[in-house]
Short mmCIF file of C-alpha atoms in Angstrom, two decimals:
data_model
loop_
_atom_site.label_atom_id
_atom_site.label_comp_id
_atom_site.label_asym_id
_atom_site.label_seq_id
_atom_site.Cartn_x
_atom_site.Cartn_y
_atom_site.Cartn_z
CA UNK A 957 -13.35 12.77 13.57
CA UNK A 958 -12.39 14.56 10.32
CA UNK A 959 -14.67 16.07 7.73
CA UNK A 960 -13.35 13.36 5.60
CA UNK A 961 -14.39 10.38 7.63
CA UNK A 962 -17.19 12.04 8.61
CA UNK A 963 -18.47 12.66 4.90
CA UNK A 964 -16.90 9.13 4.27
CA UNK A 965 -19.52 7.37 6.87
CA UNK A 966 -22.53 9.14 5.56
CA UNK A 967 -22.16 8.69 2.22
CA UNK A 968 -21.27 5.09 3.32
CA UNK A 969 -24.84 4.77 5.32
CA UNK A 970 -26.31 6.47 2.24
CA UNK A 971 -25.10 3.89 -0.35
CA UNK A 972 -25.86 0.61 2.00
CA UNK A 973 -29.62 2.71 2.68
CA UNK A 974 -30.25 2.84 -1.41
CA UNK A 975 -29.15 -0.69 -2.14
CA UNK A 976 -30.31 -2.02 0.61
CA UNK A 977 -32.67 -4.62 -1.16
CA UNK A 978 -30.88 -5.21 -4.55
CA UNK A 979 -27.54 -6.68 -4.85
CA UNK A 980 -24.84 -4.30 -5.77
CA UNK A 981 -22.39 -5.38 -9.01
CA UNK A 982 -18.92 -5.13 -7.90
CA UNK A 983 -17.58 -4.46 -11.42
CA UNK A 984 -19.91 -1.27 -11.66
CA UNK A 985 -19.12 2.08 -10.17
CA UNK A 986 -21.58 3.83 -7.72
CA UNK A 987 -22.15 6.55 -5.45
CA UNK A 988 -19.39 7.12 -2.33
CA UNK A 989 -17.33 4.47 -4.13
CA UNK A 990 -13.58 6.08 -4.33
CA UNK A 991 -12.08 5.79 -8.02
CA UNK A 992 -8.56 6.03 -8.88
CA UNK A 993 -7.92 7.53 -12.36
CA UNK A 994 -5.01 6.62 -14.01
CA UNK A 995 -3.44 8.73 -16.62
CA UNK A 996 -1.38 7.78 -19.96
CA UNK A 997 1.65 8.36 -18.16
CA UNK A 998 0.44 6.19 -15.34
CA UNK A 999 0.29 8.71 -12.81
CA UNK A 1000 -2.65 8.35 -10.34
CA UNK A 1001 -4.97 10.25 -8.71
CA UNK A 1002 -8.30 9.53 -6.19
CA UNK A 1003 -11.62 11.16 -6.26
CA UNK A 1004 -14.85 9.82 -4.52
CA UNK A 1005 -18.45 9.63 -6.45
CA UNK A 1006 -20.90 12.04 -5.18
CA UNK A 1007 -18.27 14.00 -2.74
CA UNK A 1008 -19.51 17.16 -0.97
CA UNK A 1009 -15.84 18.27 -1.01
CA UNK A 1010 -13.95 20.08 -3.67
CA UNK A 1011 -11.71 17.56 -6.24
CA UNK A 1012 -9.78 18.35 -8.81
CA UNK A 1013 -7.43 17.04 -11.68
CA UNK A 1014 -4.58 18.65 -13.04
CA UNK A 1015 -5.54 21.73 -11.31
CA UNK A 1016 -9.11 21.74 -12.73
CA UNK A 1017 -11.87 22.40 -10.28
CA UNK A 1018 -15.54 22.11 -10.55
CA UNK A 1019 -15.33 19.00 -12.17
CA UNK A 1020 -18.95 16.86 -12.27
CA UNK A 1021 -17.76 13.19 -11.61
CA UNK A 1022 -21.52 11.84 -11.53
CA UNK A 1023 -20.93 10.87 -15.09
CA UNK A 1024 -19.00 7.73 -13.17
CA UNK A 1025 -22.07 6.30 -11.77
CA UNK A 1026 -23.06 3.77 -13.14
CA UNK A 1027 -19.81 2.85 -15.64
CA UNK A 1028 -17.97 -0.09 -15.27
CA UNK A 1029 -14.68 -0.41 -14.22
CA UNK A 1030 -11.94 0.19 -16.98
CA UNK A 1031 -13.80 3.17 -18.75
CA UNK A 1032 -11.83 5.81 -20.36
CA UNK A 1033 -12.39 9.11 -20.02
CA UNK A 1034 -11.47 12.53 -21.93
CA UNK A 1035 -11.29 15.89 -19.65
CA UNK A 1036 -12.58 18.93 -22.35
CA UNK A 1037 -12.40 21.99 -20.27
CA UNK A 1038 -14.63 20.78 -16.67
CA UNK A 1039 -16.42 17.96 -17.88
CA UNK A 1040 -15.61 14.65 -18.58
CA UNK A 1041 -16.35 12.73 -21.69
CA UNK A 1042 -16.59 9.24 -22.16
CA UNK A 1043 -14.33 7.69 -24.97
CA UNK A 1044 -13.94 4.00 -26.65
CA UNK A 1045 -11.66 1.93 -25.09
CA UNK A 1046 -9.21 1.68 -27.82
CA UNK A 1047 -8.42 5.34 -27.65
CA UNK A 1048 -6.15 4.32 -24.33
CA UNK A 1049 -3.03 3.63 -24.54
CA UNK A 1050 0.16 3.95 -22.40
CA UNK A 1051 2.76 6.10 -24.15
CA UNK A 1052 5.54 4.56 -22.19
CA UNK A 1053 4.71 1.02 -24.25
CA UNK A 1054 4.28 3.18 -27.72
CA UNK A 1055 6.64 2.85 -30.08
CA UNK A 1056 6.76 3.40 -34.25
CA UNK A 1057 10.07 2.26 -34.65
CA UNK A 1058 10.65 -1.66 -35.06
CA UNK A 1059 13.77 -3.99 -34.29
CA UNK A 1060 14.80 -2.73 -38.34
CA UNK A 1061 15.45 0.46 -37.92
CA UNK A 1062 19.55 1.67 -37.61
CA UNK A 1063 20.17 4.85 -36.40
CA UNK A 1064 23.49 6.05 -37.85
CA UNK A 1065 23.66 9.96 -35.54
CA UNK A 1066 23.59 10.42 -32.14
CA UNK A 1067 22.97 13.70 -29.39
CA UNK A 1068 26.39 13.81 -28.12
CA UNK A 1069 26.58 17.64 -29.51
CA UNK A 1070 22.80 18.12 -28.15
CA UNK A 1071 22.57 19.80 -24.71
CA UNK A 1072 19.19 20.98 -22.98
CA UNK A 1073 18.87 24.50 -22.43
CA UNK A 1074 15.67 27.08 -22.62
CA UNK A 1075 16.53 28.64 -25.18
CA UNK A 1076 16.07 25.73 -27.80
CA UNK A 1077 12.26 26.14 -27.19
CA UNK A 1078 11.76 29.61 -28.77
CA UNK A 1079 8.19 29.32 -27.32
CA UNK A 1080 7.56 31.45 -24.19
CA UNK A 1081 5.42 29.78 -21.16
CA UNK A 1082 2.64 32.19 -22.31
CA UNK A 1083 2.05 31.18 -25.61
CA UNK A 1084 2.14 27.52 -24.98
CA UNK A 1085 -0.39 27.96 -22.16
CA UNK A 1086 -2.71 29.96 -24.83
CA UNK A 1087 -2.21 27.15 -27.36
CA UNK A 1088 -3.56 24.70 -24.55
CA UNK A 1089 -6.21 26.62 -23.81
CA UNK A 1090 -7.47 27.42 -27.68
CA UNK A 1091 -7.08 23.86 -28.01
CA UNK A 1092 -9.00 23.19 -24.78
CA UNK A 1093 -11.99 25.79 -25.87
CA UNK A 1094 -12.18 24.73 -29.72
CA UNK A 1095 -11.87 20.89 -28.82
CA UNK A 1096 -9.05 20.36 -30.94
CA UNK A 1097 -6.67 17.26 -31.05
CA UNK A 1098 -3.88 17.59 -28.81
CA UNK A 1099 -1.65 15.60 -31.33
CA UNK A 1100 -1.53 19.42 -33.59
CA UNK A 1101 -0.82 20.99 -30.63
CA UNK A 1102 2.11 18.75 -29.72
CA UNK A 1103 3.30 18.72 -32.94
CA UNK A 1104 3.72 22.70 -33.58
CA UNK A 1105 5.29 22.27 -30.00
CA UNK A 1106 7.63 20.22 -31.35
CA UNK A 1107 8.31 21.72 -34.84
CA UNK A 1108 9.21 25.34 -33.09
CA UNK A 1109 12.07 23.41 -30.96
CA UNK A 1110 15.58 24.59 -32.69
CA UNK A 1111 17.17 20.81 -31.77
CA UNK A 1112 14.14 18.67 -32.19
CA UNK A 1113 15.44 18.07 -35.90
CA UNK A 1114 19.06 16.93 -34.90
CA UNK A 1115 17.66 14.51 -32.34
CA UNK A 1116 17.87 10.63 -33.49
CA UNK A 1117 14.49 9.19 -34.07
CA UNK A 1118 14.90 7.41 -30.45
CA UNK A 1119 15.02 10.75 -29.10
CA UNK A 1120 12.21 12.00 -30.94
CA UNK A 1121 10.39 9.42 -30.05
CA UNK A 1122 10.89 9.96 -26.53
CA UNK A 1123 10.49 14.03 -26.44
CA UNK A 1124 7.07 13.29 -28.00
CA UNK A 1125 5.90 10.79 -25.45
CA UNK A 1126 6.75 13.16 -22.91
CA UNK A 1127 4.62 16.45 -24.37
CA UNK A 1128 1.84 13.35 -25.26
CA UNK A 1129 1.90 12.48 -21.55
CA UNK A 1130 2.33 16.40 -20.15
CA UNK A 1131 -0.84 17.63 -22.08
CA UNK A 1132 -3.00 14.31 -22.46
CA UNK A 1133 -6.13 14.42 -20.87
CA UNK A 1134 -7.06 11.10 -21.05
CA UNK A 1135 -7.82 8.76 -17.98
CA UNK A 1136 -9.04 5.33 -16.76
CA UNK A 1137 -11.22 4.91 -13.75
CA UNK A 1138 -9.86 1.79 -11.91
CA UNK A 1139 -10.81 0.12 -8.57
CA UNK A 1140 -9.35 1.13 -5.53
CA UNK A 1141 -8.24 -2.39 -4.19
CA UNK A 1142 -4.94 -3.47 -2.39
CA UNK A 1143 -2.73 -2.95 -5.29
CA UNK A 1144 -3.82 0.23 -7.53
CA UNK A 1145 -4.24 1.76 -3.62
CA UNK A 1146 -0.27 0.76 -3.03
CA UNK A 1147 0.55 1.92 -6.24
CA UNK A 1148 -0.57 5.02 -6.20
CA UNK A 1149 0.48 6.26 -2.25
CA UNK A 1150 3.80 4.96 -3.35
CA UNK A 1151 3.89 6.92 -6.16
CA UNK A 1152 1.97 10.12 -4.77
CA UNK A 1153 2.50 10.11 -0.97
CA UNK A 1154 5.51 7.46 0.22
CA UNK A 1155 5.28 8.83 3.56
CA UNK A 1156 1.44 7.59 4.04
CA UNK A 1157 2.61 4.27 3.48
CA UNK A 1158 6.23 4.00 4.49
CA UNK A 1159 6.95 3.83 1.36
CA UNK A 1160 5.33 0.39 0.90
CA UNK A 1161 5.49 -0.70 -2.74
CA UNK A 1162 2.78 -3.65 -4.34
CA UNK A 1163 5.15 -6.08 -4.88
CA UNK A 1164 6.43 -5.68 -0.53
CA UNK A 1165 2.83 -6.03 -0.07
CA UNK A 1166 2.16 -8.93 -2.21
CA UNK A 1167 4.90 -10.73 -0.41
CA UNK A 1168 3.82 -9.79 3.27
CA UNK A 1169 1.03 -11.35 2.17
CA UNK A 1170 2.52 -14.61 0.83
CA UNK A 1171 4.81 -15.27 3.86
CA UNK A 1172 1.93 -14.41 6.14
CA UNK A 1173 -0.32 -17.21 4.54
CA UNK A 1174 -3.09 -14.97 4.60
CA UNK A 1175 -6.40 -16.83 3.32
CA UNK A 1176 -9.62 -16.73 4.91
CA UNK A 1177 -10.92 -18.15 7.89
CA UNK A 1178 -7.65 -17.09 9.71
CA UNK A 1179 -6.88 -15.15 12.70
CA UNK A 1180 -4.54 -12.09 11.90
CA UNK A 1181 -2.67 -10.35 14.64
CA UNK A 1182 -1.12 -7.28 12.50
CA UNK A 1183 0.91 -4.03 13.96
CA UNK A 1184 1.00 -1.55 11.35
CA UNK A 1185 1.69 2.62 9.93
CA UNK A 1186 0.51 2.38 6.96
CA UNK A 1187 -2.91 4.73 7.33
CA UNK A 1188 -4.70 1.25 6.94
CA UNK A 1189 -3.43 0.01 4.10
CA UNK A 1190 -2.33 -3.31 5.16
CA UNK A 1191 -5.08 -4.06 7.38
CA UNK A 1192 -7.07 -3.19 3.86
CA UNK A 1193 -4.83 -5.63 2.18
CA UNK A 1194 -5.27 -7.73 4.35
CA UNK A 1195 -9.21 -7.68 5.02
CA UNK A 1196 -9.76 -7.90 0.88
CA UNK A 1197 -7.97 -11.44 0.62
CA UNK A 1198 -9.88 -12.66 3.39
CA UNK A 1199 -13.08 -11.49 2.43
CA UNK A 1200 -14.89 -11.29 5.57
CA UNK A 1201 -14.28 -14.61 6.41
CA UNK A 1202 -11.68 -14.67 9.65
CA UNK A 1203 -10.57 -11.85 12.05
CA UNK A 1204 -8.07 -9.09 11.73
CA UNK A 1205 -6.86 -7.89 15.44
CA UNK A 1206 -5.22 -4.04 14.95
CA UNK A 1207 -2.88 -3.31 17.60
CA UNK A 1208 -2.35 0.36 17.40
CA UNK A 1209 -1.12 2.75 19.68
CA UNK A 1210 -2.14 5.98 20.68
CA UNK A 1211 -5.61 7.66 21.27
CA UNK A 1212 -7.57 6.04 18.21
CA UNK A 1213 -6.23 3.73 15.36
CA UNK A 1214 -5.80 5.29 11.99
CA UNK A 1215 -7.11 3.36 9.45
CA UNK A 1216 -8.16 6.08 6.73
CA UNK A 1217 -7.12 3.62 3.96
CA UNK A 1218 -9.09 0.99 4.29
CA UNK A 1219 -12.42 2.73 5.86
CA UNK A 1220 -12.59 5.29 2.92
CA UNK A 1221 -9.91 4.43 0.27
CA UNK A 1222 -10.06 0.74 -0.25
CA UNK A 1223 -12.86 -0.91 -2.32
CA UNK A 1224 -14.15 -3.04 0.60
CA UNK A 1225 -17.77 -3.93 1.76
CA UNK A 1226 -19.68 -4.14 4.87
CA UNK A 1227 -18.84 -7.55 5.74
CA UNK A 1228 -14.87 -7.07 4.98
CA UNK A 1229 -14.54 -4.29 7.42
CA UNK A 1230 -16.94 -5.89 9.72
CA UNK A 1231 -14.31 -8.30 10.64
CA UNK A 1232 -11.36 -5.99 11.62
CA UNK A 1233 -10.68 -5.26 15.63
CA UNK A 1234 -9.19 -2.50 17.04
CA UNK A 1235 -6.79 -3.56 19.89
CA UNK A 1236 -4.75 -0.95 21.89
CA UNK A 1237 -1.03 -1.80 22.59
CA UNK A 1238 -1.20 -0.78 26.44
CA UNK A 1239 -3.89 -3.66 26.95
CA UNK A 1240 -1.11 -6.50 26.86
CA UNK A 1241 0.61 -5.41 29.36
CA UNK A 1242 -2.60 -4.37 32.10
CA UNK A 1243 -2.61 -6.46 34.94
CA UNK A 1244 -6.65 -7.43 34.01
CA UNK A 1245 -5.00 -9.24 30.87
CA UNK A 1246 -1.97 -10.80 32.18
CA UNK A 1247 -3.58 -12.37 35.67
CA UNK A 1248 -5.96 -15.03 34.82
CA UNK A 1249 -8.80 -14.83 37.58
CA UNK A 1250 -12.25 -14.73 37.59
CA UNK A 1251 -12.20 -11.37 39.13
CA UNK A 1252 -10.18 -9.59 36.36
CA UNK A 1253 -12.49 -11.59 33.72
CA UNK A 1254 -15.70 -10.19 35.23
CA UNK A 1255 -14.14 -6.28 35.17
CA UNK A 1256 -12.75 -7.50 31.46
CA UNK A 1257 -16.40 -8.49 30.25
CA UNK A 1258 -17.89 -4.92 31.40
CA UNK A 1259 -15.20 -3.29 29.10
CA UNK A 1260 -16.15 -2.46 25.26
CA UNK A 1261 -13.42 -0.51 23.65
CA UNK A 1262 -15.20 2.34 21.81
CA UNK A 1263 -12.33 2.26 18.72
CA UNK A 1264 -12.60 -1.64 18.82
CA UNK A 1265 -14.92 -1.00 15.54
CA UNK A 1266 -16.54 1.95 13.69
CA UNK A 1267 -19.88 3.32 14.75
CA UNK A 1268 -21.94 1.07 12.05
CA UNK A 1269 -20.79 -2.03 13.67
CA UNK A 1270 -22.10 -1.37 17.00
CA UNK A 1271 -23.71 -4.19 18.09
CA UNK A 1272 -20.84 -6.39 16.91
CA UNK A 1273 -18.52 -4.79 19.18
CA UNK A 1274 -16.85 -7.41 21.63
CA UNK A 1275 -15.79 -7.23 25.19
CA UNK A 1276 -12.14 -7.10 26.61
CA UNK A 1277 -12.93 -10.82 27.74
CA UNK A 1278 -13.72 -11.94 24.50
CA UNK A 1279 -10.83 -10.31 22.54
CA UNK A 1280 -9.00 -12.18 25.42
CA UNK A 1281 -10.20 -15.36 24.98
CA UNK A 1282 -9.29 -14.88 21.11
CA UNK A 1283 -6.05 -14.05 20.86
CA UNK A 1284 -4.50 -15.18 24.39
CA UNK A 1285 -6.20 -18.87 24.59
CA UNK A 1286 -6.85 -19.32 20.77
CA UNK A 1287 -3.89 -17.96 19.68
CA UNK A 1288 -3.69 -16.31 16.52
CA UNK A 1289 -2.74 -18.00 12.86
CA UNK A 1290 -0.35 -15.21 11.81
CA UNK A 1291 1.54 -12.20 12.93
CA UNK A 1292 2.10 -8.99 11.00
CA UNK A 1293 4.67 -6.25 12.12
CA UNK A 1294 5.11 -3.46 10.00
CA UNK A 1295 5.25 -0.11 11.89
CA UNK A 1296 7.29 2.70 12.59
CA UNK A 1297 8.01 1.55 16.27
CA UNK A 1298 10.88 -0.70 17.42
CA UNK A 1299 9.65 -4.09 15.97
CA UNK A 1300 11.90 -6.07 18.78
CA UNK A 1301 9.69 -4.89 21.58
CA UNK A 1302 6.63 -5.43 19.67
CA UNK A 1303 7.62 -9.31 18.93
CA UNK A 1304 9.24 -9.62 22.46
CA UNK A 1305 5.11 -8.60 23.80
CA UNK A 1306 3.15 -10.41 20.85
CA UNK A 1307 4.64 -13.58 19.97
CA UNK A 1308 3.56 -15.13 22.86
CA UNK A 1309 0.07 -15.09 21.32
CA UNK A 1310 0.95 -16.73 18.05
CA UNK A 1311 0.03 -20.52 17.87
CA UNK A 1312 2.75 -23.22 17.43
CA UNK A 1313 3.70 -23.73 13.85
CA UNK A 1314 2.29 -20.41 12.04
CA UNK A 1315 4.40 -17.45 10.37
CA UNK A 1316 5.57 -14.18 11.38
CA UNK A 1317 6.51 -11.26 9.17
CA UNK A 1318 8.44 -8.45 9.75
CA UNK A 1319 9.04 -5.45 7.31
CA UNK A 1320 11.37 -2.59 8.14
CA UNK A 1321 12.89 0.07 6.31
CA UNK A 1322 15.86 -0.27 7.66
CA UNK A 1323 17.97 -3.50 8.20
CA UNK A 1324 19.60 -3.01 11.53
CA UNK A 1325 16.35 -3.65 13.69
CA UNK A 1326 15.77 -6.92 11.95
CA UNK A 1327 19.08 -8.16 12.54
CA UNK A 1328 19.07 -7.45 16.03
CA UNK A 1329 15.90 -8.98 16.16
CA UNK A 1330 17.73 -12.14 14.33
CA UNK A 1331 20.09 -11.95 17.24
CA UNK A 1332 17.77 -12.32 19.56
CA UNK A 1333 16.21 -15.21 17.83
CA UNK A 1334 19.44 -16.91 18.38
CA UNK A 1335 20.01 -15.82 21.51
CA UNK A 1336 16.84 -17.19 23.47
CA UNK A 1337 17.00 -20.39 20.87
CA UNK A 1338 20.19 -21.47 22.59
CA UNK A 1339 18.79 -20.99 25.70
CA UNK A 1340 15.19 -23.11 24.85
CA UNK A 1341 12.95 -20.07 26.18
CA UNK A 1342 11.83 -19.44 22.02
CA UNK A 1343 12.83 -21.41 18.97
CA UNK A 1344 11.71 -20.64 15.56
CA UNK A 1345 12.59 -21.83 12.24
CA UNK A 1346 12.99 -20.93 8.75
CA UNK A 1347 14.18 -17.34 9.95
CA UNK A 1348 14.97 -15.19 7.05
CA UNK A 1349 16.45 -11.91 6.59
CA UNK A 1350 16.31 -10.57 3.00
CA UNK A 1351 15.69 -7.38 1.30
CA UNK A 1352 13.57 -7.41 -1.95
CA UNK A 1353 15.19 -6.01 -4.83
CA UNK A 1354 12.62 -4.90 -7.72
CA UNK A 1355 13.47 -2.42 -10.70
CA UNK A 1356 11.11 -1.79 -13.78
CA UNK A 1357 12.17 -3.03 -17.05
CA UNK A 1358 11.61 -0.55 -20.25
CA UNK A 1359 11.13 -3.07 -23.03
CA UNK A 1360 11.61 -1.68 -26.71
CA UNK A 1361 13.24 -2.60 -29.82
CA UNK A 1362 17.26 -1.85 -29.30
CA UNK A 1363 15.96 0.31 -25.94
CA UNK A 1364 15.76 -2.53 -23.59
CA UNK A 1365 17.30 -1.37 -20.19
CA UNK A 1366 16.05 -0.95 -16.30
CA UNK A 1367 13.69 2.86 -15.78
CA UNK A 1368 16.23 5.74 -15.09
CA UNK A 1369 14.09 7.35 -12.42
CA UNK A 1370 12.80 5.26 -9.91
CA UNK A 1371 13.51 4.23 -6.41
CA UNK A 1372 14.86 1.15 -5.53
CA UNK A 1373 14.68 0.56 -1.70
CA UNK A 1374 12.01 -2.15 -1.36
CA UNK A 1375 12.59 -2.33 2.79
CA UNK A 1376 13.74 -5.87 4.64
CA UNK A 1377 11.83 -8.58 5.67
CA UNK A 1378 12.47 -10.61 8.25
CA UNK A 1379 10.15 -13.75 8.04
CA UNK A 1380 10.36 -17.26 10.01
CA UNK A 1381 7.71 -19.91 11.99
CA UNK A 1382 7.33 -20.23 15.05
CA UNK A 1383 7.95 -23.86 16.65
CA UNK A 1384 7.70 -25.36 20.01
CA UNK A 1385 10.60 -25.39 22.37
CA UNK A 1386 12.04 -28.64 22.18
CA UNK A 1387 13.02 -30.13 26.18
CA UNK A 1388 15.87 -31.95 24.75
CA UNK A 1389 17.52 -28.74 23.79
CA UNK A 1390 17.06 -27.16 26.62
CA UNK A 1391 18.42 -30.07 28.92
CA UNK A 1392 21.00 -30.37 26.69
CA UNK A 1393 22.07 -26.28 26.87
CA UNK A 1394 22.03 -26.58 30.47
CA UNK A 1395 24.33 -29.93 30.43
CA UNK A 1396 26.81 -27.74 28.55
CA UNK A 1397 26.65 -25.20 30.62
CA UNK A 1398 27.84 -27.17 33.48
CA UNK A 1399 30.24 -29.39 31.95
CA UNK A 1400 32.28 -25.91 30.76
CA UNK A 1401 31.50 -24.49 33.91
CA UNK A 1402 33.19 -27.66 35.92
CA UNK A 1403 36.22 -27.90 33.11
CA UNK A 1404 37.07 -24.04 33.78
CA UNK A 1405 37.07 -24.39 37.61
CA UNK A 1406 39.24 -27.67 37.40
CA UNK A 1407 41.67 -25.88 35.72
CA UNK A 1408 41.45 -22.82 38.01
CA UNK A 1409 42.44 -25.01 40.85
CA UNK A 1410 45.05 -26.80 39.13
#
């Protein structure tokens, strides 16, 4: 294992060893809880109470984050040189919701005869990194600093008051030190990788998630069979709206799953992770799994798979056998593909262990392995092998909405690809159908030879 985890499970055992008589408030911040802090500009960042490691923000090191301890959820904090100061609520607000101007105002110029170059700021690099730091050592407002910023521009004068407006925002949200600690759950987790690192995540975005989640029917006391690349953010998604009540099979492939997300990132408890099994792909197709004897059950029931769970959940670690008797006689309640890997050939191995009547999901980047996998839905469907209904192919289209007087238009920069889903039920195969296929078959198979020998 990593440093990371490593420091992750100890400060884990640490946390569960101090509160291990008194119940822990959720909406409180403690030690070896991960944070995300959210700036003005909504950018996000993560850092981890009471980490051995190094963190930073914007580049500044040595930065005590005990001062979160012990603060609820929502606080706002200032960063003055290394140290972090708590501030009253209503000094946070989001710059990209600020506006002075009301519906009123006309604006009679425009910037057509404006064009961005370096030379309108007469200020070198130098001397605006020395006003930042005066500012930084004699703790004054950043508002002066922006504004002499501002005034020293040559075309800040000619710009409409729109424009100004919007230059402004920009040097608030460049130099603001301001932040809000918020809780690392499903969505401010998705938000942020998104935003930060896409290729974590595949580039999942909330609202993909939200909607995996939705077509999925994912509610506790359920049985999850989920495939996923994602670092463990999915299975994390999906562990925190079950809430330790159910059971979350992981098939992942390779020498040990990768859930970094949801063991160290994601704001869940003992008995949320407690509840998530590690299954590797390769046992599917063993012959110990497939061939139903009582000798391949006894050799199943002496095997433990040592990544089946993490090290604190050691004696709740179950058997080949019993993983067996949960997902390939119980069946599973829902089944949850979202990987890097051909998701045909995982739903041609797993959707034989999906019960009758429950939902599949699918997300893909692209849209070409979904429709051949909508192919092949049809294909065996005609045939009776597998029938499913409801199946669905769609991509989900999402854009952000700026929302001003006379400025009301979709975000310039931003991406738009949302990935494909491909979502349906599975049913039984219906006898009729099949009789009837076969009827057809024969009937065009006898017409064609008739008229061969006529």
């Amino acid at each position: 294992r990593s440093n990371y985890q490593r420091l992750g499970l100890k400060m884990e055992e640490e946390k569960q060893n101090e509160h291990n008589n008194e119940p822990i408030d959720t909406n409180l911040m403690h030690r070896g809880d991960c944070i995300i802090l959210m700036d003005c500009s909504r950018k996000c960042q993560h850092i981890t109470i009471g980490s051995r490691q190094q963190q930073k923000i914007n580049r500044v090191r040595d930065i005590n984050f005990s001062i979160l301890e012990g603060k609820p959820y929502g606080s706002v904090f200032e960063l003055q040189g290394n140290k972090l100061i708590e501030m009253p609520a209503s000094k946070w607000q989001s710059f990209q919701e600020q506006t002075a101007l009301d519906a009123d105002h006309k604006e009679v110029r425009d910037n057509e005869a404006l064009y961005a170059h370096r030379d309108n700021q007469p200020l070198s690099q130098s001397q605006i990194l020395q006003l930042k730091s005066s500012a930084d050592e004699q703790r004054i407002d950043k508002e002066s600093m922006i504004t002499q910023i501002a005034s020293s521009s040559k075309t800040y004068h000619m710009k409409t008051e729109f424009s100004k407006e919007k230059y402004l925002k920009s040097k608030r949200a460049k130099y603001s030190q301001t932040w809000m600690a918020m809780k690392a759950d499903a969505c401010n987790v998705t938000e942020m990788y998104f935003h930060r690192k896409p290729e974590k995540t595949m580039a999942l975005r909330a609202d993909s998630m939200s909607q995996i989640l939705s077509m999925a029917d994912v509610h506790p006391y359920r049985r999850i069979l989920c495939v996923e690349s994602c670092t463990g953010l999915l299975v994390a998604s999906i562990a925190q709206r079950m809430n330790g009540c159910g059971e979350i099979f992981n098939v992942y492939m390779g020498q040990q799953p990768v859930l970094d997300i949801a063991m160290h990132m994601s704001h869940l408890n003992a008995t949320q992770k407690a509840i998530i099994d590690n299954v590797h792909f390769s046992v599917f197709n063993d012959a110990l799994w497939c061939n139903d004897t009582q000798e391949n059950d006894a050799k199943l029931q002496e095997i433990i798979d040592t990544n089946s769970k993490k090290k604190e959940f050691m004696d709740k670690r179950r058997n080949l056998l019993q993983l067996k008797q949960c997902i390939k006689y119980e069946k599973c309640d829902a089944l949850i593909i979202c990987c890097k890997h051909d998701p045909l050939a995982l739903v041609q191995h797993l959707y034989a262990y999906l019960a009758d009547g429950r939902p599949f999901v699918v997300w893909c980047e692209f849209l070409q392995p979904l429709m051949r996998m909508k192919e092949w839905f049809d294909t065996h469907g005609d045939t009776g092998d597998i029938e499913a209904v409801a199946l669905r192919v769609h991509e989900n289209w999402f854009r952000e909405q700026q929302v001003l007087p006379q400025r009301t238009h979709p975000m310039v920069n931003m991406m738009n690809l949302g990935g494909y889903f491909l979502s349906g039920i599975k049913v039984k195969p219906r006898p009729s159908r099949k009789m009837n296929t076969t009827s057809i078959c024969t009937h065009e198979h006898v017409k064609k030879k008739v008229r061969f020998t006529v």
